[in-house]
Each structure stands twice: as structure tokens, then as C-alpha cells.
Coordinates of C-alpha atoms in Angstrom, one line a residue:
X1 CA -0.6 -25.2 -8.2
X2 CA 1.7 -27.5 -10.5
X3 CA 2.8 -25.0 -13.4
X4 CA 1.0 -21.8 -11.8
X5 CA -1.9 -20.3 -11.6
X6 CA -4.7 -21.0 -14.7
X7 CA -4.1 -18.3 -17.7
X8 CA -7.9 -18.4 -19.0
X9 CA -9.4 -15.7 -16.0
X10 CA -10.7 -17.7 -14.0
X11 CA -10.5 -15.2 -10.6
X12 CA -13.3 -13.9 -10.0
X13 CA -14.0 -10.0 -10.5
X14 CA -15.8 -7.6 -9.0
X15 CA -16.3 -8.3 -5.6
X16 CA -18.3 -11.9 -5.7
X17 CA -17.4 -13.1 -2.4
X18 CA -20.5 -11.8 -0.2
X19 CA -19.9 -9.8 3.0
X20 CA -21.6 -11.5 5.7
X21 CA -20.0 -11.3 8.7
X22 CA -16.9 -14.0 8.3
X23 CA -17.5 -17.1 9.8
X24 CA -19.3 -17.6 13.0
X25 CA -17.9 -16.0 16.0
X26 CA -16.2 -13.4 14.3
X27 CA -13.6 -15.5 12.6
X28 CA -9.4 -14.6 13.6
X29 CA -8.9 -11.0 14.7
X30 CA -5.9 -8.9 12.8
X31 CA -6.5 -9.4 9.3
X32 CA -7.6 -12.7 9.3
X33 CA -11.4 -13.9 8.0
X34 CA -13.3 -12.2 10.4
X35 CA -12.7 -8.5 9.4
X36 CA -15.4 -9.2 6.6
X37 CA -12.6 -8.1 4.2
X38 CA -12.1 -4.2 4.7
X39 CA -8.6 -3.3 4.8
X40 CA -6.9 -1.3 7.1
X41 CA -5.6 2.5 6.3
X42 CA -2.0 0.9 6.3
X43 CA -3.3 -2.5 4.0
X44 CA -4.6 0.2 1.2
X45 CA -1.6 1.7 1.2
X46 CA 0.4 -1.0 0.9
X47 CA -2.1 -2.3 -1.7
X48 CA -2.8 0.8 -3.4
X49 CA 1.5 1.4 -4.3
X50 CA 1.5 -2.3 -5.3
X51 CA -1.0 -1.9 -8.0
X52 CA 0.0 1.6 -9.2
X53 CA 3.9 0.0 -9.5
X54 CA 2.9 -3.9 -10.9
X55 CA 3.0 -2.4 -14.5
X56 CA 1.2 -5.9 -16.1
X57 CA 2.4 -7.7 -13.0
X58 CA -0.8 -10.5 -13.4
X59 CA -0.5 -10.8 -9.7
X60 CA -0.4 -7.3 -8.1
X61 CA 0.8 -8.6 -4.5
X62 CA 1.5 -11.8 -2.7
X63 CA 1.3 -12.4 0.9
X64 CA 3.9 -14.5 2.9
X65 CA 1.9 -16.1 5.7
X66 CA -1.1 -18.0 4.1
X67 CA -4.2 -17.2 3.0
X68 CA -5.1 -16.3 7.0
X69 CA -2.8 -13.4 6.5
X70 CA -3.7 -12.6 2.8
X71 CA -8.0 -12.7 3.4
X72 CA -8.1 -8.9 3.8
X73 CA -6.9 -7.9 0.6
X74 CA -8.3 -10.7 -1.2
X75 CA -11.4 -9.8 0.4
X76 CA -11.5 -6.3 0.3
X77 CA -10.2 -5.8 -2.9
X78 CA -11.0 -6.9 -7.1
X79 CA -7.0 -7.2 -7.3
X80 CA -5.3 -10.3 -8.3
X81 CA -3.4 -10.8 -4.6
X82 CA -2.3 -14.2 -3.7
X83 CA -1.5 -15.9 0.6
X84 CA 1.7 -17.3 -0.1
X85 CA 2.0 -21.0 1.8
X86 CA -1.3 -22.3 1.7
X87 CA -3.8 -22.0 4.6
X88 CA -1.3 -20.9 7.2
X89 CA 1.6 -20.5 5.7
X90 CA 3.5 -23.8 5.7
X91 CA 2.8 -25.1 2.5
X92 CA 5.4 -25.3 -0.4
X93 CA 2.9 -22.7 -2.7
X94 CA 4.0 -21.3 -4.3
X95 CA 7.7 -22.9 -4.0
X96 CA 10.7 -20.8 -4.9
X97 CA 11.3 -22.4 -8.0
X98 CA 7.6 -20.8 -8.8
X99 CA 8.2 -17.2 -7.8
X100 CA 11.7 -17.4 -10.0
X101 CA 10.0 -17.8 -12.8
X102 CA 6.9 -15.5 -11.7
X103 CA 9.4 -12.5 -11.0
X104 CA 11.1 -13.1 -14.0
X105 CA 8.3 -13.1 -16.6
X106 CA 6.8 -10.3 -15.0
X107 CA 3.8 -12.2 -13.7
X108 CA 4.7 -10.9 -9.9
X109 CA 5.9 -7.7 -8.6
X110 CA 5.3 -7.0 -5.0
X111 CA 5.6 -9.2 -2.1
X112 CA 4.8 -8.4 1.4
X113 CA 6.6 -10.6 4.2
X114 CA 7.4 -10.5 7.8
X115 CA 10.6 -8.7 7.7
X116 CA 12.8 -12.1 7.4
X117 CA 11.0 -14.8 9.9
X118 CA 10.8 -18.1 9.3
X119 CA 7.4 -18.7 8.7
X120 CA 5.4 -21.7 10.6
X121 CA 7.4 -23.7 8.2
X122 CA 10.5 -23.6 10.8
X123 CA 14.2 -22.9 9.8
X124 CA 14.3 -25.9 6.8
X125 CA 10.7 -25.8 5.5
X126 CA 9.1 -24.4 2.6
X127 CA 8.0 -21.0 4.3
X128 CA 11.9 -20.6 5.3
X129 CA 12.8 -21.1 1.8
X130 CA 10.3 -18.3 0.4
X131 CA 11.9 -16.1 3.6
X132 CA 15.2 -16.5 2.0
X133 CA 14.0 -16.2 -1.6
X134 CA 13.0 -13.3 -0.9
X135 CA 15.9 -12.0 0.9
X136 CA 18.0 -12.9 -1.7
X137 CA 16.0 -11.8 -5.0
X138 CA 13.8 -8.8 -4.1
X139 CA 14.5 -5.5 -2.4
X140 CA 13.0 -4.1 1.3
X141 CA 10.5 -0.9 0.3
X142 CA 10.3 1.6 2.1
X143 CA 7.4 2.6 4.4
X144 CA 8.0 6.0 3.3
X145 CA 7.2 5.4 -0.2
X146 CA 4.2 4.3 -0.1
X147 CA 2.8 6.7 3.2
X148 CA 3.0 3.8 5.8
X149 CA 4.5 3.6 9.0
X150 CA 8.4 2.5 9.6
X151 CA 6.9 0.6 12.6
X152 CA 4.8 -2.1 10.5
X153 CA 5.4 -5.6 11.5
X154 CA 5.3 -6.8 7.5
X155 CA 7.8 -5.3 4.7
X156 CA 6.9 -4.8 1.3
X157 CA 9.6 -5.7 -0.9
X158 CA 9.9 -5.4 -4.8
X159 CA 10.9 -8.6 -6.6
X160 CA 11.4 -7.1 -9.9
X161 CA 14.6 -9.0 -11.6
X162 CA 17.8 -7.3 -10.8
X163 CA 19.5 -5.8 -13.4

């Protein structure tokens, strides 16, 4: 989205998206569409920290990976969470040039990434250039913090400017 995301509400709220089943033949497994949007223990944790930490934040959490990867907790939540990368991840949206200025203005907190892959978007793409924005401006969370498990395949990481 040229400029960011609209300023005049325009997410929806309280839960208008209606749970029927995800598309037809159960949708992706693992988090994707077909889950009809409840989140696992681990996702409300995660989720739950974010918003109780975003202070203002406008977005609570973004998700590195695409909307495929983000569906649960938009789905199965009324909280302002974005999929990073478009549909599957290799799209430059938000680019990095974007999430500098989110971070700094406060208008994003929390990401959650997959601990420093690539992305789909290969070693020189857009999804590798979020991978190493986010190595190089925001800071690994522990599982501990939040009650998840050290095991997780995705890291939360805090992208509140550096002082």
C-alpha cells in the first residue's frame, strides 16, 4: 500500500468475516485458511504479549510469510495484525523502507518471523530484505516471556526503535 495503510478505520471490527468452514476442501493445513480462524494455544500467546506490549502500536503484530501465514490471527482475532509479503510472502509489502518508518512512529511493535529464512522471495528479493530488516532493527523475544515454547519454528521479535 503506497504511503501505508488508510488512517480513517477502515478495518473491520468485531469479528465480520463469517466462520464457515474456509474454502472448500478444508483450505491449507497449519495455520493457513482452512483452520476457520481459531488460533492455536501457542498463536494466543504470542498474540496476547503483542497486544498487551504495542502500547498505541496501530498494528499490534505483523506476520513475515504472507497472508497464508497471517489468516489465523487475522481470523481469529478483532486485532489490527497484518501478513507481511502479500499472498505468500514474496511481495515487496510492506517494503523495508515502510516498516522504518512504521517502527519509528510507533505505528508497529511486534513482528513474528521465521527465525532469519529467506522468505519465498530467495536470497535478493523483497522477503529477504524484510529477513534482514528485521535482523538488523528489532530484537529476538524470548519464548519465555510470553509462556511459549523455545522450540517454535517463528520468533517474535520487538521492533521498537533502539535507543
Amino acid at each position: 500500500i503506497p504511503g501505508g495503510f488508510p488512517t480513517g478505520g477502515g478495518l473491520p471490527t468485531g469479528g465480520g468475516v463469517p466462520s464457515g468452514g474456509g474454502f472448500p476442501g478444508g483450505g491449507r493445513g497449519g495455520g493457513g485458511f482452512g483452520d476457520n480462524g481459531k488460533l492455536t494455544d501457542e498463536q494466543k500467546k504470542i498474540l496476547d504479549f503483542a497486544v498487551r506490549n504495542s502500547g498505541t502500536a496501530r498494528i499490534k503484530l505483523a506476520i513475515d510469510g504472507g497472508a497464508t501465514s497471517a489468516a489465523s490471527y487475522i481470523l481469529g482475532s478483532d486485532q489490527t495484525v497484518i501478513g507481511m509479503g502479500g499472498f505468500l510472502g514474496s511481495d515487496d509489502a510492506p517494503s523495508t523502507k515502510q516498516l522504518t518508518d512504521w517502527a519509528a512512529r510507533g505505528t508497529l511493535r511486534y513482528i513474528l518471523g521465521g527465525g532469519g529464512r529467506g522468505g519465498m522471495g530467495g536470497s535478493d528479493g523483497p522477503a529477504a530484505g524484510r529477513s534482514t530488516w528485521i535482523s538488523q532493527n528489532c530484537t529476538a523475544v524470548p519464548a519465555t516471556e510470553y509462556g511459549g515454547a523455545e522450540s517454535g519454528t517463528q520468533t517474535l521479535y520487538d521492533c521498537a526503535p533502539k535507543k
